[in-house]
Short mmCIF file of C-alpha atoms and ligand atoms in Angstrom, two decimals:
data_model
loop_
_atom_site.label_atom_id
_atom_site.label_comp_id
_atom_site.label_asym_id
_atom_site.label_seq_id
_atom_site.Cartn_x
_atom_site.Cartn_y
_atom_site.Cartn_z
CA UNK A 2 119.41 58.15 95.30
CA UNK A 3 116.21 59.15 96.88
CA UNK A 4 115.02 62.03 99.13
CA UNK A 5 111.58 61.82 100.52
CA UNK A 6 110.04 65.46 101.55
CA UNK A 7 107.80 66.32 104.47
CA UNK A 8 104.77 68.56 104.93
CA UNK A 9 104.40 69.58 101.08
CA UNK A 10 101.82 71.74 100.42
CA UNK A 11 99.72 72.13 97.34
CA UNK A 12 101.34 74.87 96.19
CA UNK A 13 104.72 74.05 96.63
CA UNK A 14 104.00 70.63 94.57
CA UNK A 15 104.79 72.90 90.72
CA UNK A 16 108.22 73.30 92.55
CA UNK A 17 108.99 70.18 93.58
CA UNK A 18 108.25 68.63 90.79
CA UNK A 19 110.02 71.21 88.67
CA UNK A 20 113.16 70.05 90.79
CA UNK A 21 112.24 66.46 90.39
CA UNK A 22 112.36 66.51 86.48
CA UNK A 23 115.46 67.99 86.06
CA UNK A 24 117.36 65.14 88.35
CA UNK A 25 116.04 62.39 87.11
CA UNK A 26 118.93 60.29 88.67
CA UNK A 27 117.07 61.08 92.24
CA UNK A 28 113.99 59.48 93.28
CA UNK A 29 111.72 61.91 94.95
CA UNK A 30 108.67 61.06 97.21
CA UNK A 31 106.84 63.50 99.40
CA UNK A 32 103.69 63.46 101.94
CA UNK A 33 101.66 66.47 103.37
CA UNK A 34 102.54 65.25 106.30
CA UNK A 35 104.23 66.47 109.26
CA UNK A 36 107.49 64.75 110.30
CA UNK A 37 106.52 63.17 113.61
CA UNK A 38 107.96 59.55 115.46
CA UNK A 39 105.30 58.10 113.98
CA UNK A 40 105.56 59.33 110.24
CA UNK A 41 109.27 58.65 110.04
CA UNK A 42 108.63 55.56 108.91
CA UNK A 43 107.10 57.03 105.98
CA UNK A 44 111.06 58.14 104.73
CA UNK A 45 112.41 54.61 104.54
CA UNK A 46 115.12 53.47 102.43
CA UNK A 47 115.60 57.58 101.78
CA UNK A 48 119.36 58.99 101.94
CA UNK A 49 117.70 62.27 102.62
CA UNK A 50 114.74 64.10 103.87
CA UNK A 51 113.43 67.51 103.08
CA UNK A 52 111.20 69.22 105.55
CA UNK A 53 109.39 72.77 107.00
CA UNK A 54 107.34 72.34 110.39
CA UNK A 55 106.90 74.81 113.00
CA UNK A 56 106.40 71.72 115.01
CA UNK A 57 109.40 70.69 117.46
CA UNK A 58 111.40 68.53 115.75
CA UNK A 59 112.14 66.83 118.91
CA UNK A 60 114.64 64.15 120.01
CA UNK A 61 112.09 61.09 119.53
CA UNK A 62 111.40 62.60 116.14
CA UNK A 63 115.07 63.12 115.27
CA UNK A 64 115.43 59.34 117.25
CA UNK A 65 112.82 58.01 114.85
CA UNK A 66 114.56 58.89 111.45
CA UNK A 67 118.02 58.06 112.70
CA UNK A 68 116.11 54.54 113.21
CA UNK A 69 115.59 54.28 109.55
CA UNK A 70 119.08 55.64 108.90
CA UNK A 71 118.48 58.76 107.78
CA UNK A 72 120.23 61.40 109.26
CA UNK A 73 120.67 64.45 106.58
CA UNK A 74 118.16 66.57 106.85
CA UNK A 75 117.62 69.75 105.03
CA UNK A 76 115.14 72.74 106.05
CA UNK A 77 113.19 74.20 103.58
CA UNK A 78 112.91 77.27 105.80
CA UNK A 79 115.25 79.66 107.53
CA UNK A 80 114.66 78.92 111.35
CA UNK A 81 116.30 76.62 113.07
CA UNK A 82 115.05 77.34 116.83
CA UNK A 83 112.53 74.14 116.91
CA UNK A 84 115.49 71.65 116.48
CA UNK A 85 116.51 69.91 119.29
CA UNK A 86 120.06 70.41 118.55
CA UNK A 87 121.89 68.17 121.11
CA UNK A 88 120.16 64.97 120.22
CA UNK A 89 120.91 66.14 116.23
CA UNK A 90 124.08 66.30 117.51
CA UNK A 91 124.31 63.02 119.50
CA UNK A 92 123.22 60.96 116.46
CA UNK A 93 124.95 62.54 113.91
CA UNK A 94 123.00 64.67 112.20
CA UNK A 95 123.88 66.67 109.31
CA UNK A 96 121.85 69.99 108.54
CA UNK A 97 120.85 72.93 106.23
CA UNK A 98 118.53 75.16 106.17
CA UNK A 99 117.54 78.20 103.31
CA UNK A 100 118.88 81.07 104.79
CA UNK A 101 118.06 83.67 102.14
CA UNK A 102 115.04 82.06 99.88
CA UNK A 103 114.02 85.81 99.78
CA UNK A 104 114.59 88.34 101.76
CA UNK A 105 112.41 90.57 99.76
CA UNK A 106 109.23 88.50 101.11
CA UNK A 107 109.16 89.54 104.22
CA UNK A 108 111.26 92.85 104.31
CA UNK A 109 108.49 94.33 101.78
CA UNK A 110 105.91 92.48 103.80
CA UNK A 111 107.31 94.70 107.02
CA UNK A 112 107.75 98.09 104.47
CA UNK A 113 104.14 97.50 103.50
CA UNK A 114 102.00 97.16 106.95
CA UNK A 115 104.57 100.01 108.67
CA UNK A 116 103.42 102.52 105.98
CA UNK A 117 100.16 100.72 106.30
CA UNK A 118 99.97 101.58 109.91
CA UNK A 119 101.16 105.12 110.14
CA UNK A 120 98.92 106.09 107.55
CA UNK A 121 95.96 104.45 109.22
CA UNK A 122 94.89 102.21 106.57
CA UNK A 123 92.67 99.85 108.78
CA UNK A 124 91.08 102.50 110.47
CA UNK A 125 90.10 104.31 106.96
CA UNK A 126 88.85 100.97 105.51
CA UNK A 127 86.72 100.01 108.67
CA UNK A 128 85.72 103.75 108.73
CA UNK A 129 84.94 103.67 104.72
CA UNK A 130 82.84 100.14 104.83
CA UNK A 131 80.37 101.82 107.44
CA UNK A 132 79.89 104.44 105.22
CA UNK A 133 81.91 106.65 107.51
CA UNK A 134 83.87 109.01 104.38
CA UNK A 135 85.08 112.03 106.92
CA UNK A 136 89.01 112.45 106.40
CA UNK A 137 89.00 113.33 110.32
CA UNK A 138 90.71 112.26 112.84
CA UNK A 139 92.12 109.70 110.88
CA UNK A 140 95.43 111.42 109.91
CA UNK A 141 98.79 110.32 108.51
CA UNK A 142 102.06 109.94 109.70
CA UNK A 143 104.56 110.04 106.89
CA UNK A 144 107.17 107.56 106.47
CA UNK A 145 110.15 110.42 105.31
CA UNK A 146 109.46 111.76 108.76
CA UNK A 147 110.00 109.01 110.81
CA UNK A 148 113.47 107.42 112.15
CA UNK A 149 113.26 103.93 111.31
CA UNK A 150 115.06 101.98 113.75
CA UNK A 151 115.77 98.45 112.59
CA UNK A 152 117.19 95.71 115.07
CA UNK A 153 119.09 92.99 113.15
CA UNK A 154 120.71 93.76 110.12
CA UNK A 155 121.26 90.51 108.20
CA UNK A 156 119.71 89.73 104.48
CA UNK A 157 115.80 91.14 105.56
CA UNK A 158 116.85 93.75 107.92
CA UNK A 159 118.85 95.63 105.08
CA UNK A 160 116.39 95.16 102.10
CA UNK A 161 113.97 96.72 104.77
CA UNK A 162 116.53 99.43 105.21
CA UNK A 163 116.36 100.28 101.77
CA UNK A 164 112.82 100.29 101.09
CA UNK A 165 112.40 102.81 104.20
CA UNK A 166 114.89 105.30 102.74
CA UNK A 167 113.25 104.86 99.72
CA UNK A 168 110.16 106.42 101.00
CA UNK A 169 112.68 109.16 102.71
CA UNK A 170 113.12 107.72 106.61
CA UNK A 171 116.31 108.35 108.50
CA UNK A 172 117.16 104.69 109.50
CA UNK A 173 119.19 103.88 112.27
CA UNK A 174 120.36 99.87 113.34
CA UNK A 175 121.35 97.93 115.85
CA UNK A 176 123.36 94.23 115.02
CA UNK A 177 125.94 92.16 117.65
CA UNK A 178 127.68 91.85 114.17
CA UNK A 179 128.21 95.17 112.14
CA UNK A 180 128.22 94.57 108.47
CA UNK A 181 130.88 96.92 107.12
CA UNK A 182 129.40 98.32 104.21
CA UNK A 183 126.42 99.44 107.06
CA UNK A 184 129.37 100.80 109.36
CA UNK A 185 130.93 102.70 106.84
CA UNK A 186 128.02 104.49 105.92
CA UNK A 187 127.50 105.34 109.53
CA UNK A 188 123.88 103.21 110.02
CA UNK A 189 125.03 101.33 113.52
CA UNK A 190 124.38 103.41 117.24
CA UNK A 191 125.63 101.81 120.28
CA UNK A 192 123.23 100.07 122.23
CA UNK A 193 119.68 99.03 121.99
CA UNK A 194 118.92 101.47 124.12
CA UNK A 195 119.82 104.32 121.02
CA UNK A 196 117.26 102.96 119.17
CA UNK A 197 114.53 102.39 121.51
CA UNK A 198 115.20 106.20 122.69
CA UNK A 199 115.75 107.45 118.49
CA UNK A 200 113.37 105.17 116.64
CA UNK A 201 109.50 106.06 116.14
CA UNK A 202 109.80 103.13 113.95
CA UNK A 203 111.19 99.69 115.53
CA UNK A 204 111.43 96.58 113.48
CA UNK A 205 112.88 93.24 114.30
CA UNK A 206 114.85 91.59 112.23
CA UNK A 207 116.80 89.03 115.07
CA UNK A 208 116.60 85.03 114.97
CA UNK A 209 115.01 83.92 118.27
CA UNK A 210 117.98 83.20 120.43
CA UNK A 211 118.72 83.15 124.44
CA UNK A 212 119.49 86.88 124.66
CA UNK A 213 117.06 87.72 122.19
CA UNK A 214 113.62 86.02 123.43
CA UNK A 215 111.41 88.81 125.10
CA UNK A 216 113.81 91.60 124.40
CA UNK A 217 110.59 93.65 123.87
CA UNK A 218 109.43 93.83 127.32
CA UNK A 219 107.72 96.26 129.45
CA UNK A 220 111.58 97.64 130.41
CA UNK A 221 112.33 98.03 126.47
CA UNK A 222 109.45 99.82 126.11
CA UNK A 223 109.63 102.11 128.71
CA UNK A 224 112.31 103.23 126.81
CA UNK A 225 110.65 104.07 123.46
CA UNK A 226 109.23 107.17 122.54
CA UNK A 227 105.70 108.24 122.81
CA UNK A 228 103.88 106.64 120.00
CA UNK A 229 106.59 104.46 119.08
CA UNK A 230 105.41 102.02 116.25
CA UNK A 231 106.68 98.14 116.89
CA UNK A 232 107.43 95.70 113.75
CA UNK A 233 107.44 92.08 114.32
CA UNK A 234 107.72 89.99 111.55
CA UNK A 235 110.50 87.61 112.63
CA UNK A 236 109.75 85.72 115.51
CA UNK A 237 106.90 85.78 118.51
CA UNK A 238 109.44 84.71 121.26
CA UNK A 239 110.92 88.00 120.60
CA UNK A 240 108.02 89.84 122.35
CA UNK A 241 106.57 89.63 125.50
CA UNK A 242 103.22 90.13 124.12
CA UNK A 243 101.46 91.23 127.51
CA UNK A 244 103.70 93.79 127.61
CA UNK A 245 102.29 95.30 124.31
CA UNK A 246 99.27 94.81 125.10
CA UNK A 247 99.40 97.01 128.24
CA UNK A 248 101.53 99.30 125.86
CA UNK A 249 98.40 99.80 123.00
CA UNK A 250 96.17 99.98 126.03
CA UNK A 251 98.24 103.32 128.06
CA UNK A 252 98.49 104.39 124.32
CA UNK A 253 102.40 104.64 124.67
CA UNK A 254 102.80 102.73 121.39
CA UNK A 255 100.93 103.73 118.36
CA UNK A 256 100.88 100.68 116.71
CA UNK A 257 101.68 96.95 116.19
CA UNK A 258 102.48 94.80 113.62
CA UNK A 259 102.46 91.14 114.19
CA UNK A 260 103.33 88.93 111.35
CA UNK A 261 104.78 86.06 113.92
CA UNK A 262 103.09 85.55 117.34
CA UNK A 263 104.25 83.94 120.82
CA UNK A 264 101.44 81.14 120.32
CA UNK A 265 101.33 81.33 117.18
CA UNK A 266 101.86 77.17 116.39
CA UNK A 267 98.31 75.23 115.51
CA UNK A 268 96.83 78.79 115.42
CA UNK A 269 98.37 80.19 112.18
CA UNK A 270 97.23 78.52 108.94
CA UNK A 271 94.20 76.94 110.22
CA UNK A 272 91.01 78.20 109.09
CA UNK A 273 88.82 79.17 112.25
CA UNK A 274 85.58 79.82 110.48
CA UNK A 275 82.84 78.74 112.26
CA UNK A 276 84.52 77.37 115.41
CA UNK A 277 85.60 78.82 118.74
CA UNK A 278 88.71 80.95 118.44
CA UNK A 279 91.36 79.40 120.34
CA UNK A 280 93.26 82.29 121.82
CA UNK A 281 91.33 85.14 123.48
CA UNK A 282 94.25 87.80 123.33
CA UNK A 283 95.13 86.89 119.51
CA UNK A 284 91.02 87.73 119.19
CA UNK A 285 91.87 90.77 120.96
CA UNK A 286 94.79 92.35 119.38
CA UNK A 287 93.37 91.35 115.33
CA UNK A 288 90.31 93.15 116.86
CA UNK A 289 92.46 96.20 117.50
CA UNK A 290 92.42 99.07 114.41
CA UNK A 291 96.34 99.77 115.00
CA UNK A 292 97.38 96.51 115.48
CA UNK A 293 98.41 94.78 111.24
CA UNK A 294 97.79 90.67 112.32
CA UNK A 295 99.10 88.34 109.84
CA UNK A 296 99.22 84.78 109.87
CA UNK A 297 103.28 84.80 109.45
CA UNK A 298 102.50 84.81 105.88
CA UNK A 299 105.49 87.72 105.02
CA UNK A 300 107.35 84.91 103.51
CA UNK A 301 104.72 83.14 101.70
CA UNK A 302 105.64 84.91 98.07
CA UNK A 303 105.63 82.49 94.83
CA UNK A 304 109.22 83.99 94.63
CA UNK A 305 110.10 82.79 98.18
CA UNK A 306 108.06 79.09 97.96
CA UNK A 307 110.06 78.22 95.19
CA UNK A 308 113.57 79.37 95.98
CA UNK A 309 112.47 77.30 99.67
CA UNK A 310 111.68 74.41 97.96
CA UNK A 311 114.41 74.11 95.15
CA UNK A 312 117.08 75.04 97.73
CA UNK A 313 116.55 72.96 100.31
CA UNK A 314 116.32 69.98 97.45
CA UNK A 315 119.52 71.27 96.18
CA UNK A 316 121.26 71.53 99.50
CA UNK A 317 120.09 67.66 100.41
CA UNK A 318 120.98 66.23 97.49
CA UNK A 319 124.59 67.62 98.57
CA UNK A 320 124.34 66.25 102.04
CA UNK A 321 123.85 62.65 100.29
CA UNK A 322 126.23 63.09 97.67
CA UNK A 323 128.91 63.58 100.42
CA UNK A 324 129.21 67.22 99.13
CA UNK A 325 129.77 70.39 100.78
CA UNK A 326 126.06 72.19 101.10
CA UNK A 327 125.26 75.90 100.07
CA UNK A 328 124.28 76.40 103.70
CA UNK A 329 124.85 74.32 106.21
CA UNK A 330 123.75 74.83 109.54
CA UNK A 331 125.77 74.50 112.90
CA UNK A 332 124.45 71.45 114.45
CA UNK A 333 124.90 71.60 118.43
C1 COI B 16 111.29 80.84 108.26
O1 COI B 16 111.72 80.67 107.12
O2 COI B 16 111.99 80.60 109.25
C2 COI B 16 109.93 81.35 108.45
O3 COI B 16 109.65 81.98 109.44
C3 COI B 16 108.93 81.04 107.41
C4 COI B 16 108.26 79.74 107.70
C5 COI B 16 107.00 79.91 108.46
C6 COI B 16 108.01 78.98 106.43
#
């Protein structure tokens, strides 16, 4: 048996390896390299391959594997919104992905830069480099006196959840699908609309789907209250980023954090030093002292790297084994 893995990073080698010696019966090969048409060929005589990209995997690059006969294909990540699903589906393709490598990563991630923002921290640390000690204006919101609202309420929304009312916050959610320990305990409103009108706090917690991409929008945040803070550590597509923009500028939201971005693809985890910044309103908003950039590193934990790489190694040794996968994904 052998599974050949895509786009491995140095420090996601210890894992793979770690994997590797404890199945000796599998054969495992690996490249830092994307999986493109062209490096497909790089997987032959594989019955599996493991990959993360945030690059399409489009139909000539699902076309190109099922050339070399490899059609099982398991995601080291959880998104699955860059797969061209109907050609996965047309040749056969069987998927996973690692739906919960930890959800901790990135709800603690969004815990961390909402306290971070409502208690000013970038403005204090700008202010305190200077040489600029003065405690005022640069006041706090606490976090027990905010209502939290949290939109999608699936294995990172609720771990955020918790570590809100574990500072004290009132949280309030809104999910298509209610989880009933969450319904019994009263956590769901009605609409959207309740939490853009309750929440000083909204976080997003959604995959990127049809009815979810730009569902912040200058409409939505009409809506909000008056210094509403906005938490966006899922997805980019979920945010019409103009739209904030014109919503830091009128002062209508108090702050923004961006962990995931609309462009975000070539941008994030490339080191710009010393070359011309490709995207003038990224510059602008990580310019911005209430607006938390990150390069959509809330999942990159050593927790979260290995349970991504172990799992999805587990999960395609399954798929070749003719086994039933932990977590299979729909495919079409
Ligand atoms: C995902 O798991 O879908 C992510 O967003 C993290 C990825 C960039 C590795």
């Amino acid at each position: 048996t052998k599974i050949f893995a895509y786009s491995i990073r140095k420090d996601e080698e210890p894992y793979l390896k770690e994997w590797a010696a404890a199945h000796p019966e599998v054969t495992v090969d690996y490249t830092a390299d994307l999986l493109t048409p062209e490096t497909a060929k790089q997987a032959a005589g594989a019955d599996g391959v493991v990959v993360y990209q945030q690059l399409d995997y489009t139909p000539e690059t699902l076309r190109a594997l099922a050339d070399e006969g490899i059609t099982k294909m398991s995601l080291r990540n959880v998104g699955v919104d860059n797969i061209d699903m109907a050609t996965a589906k047309e040749l056969g393709f069987e998927i996973t992905n690692v739906p919960v490598y930890s959800p901790n990563a990135i709800a603690e991630h969004a815990a961390i830069q909402t306290a971070r923002i409502l208690r000013q921290t970038k403005v204090l640390d700008r202010k305190i480099e200077s040489g600029d000690l003065r405690w005022a204006p640069t006041i706090g919101r606490e976090v027990r006196d905010q209502t939290i609202g949290v939109i999608g309420t699936g294995h990172i929304g609720q771990v955020y959840m918790q570590i809100m009312e574990g500072f004290g916050a009132k949280v309030i959610a809104y999910d298509v699908f209610h989880d009933p320990k969450l319904e019994e305990a009263g956590y769901y409103v009605d609409s959207l609309d309740d939490i853009y009108q309750q929440a000083d706090v909204i976080s997003l917690h959604v995959p990127a789907l049809k009815n979810t991409i730009k569902m912040i929008n200058d409409e939505s945040i009409a809506k909000m209250k008056d210094d509403a803070v906005l938490v966006n550590v899922s997805r980019g597509a979920l945010v019409d980023t103009d739209a904030v923009v014109r919503a830091l500028d009128s002062g209508k939201l108090f702050g923004f954090v961006m962990d995931t971005y609309e462009n975000e693809v070539g941008i994030f985890n490339a080191d710009w030093r010393g070359k011309e910044f490709p995207d003038a309103r990224l510059k602008d908003l990580i310019d911005r002292p209430n607006v938390l950039v990150t390069p959509h590193t809330a999942f990159y934990t050593t927790h979260a790297v290995r349970n991504m790489v172990v799992k999805a190694f587990d999960n395609n040794l399954a798929l070749v084994n003719g086994e039933t996968p932990d977590t299979p994904v729909k495919v079409g």
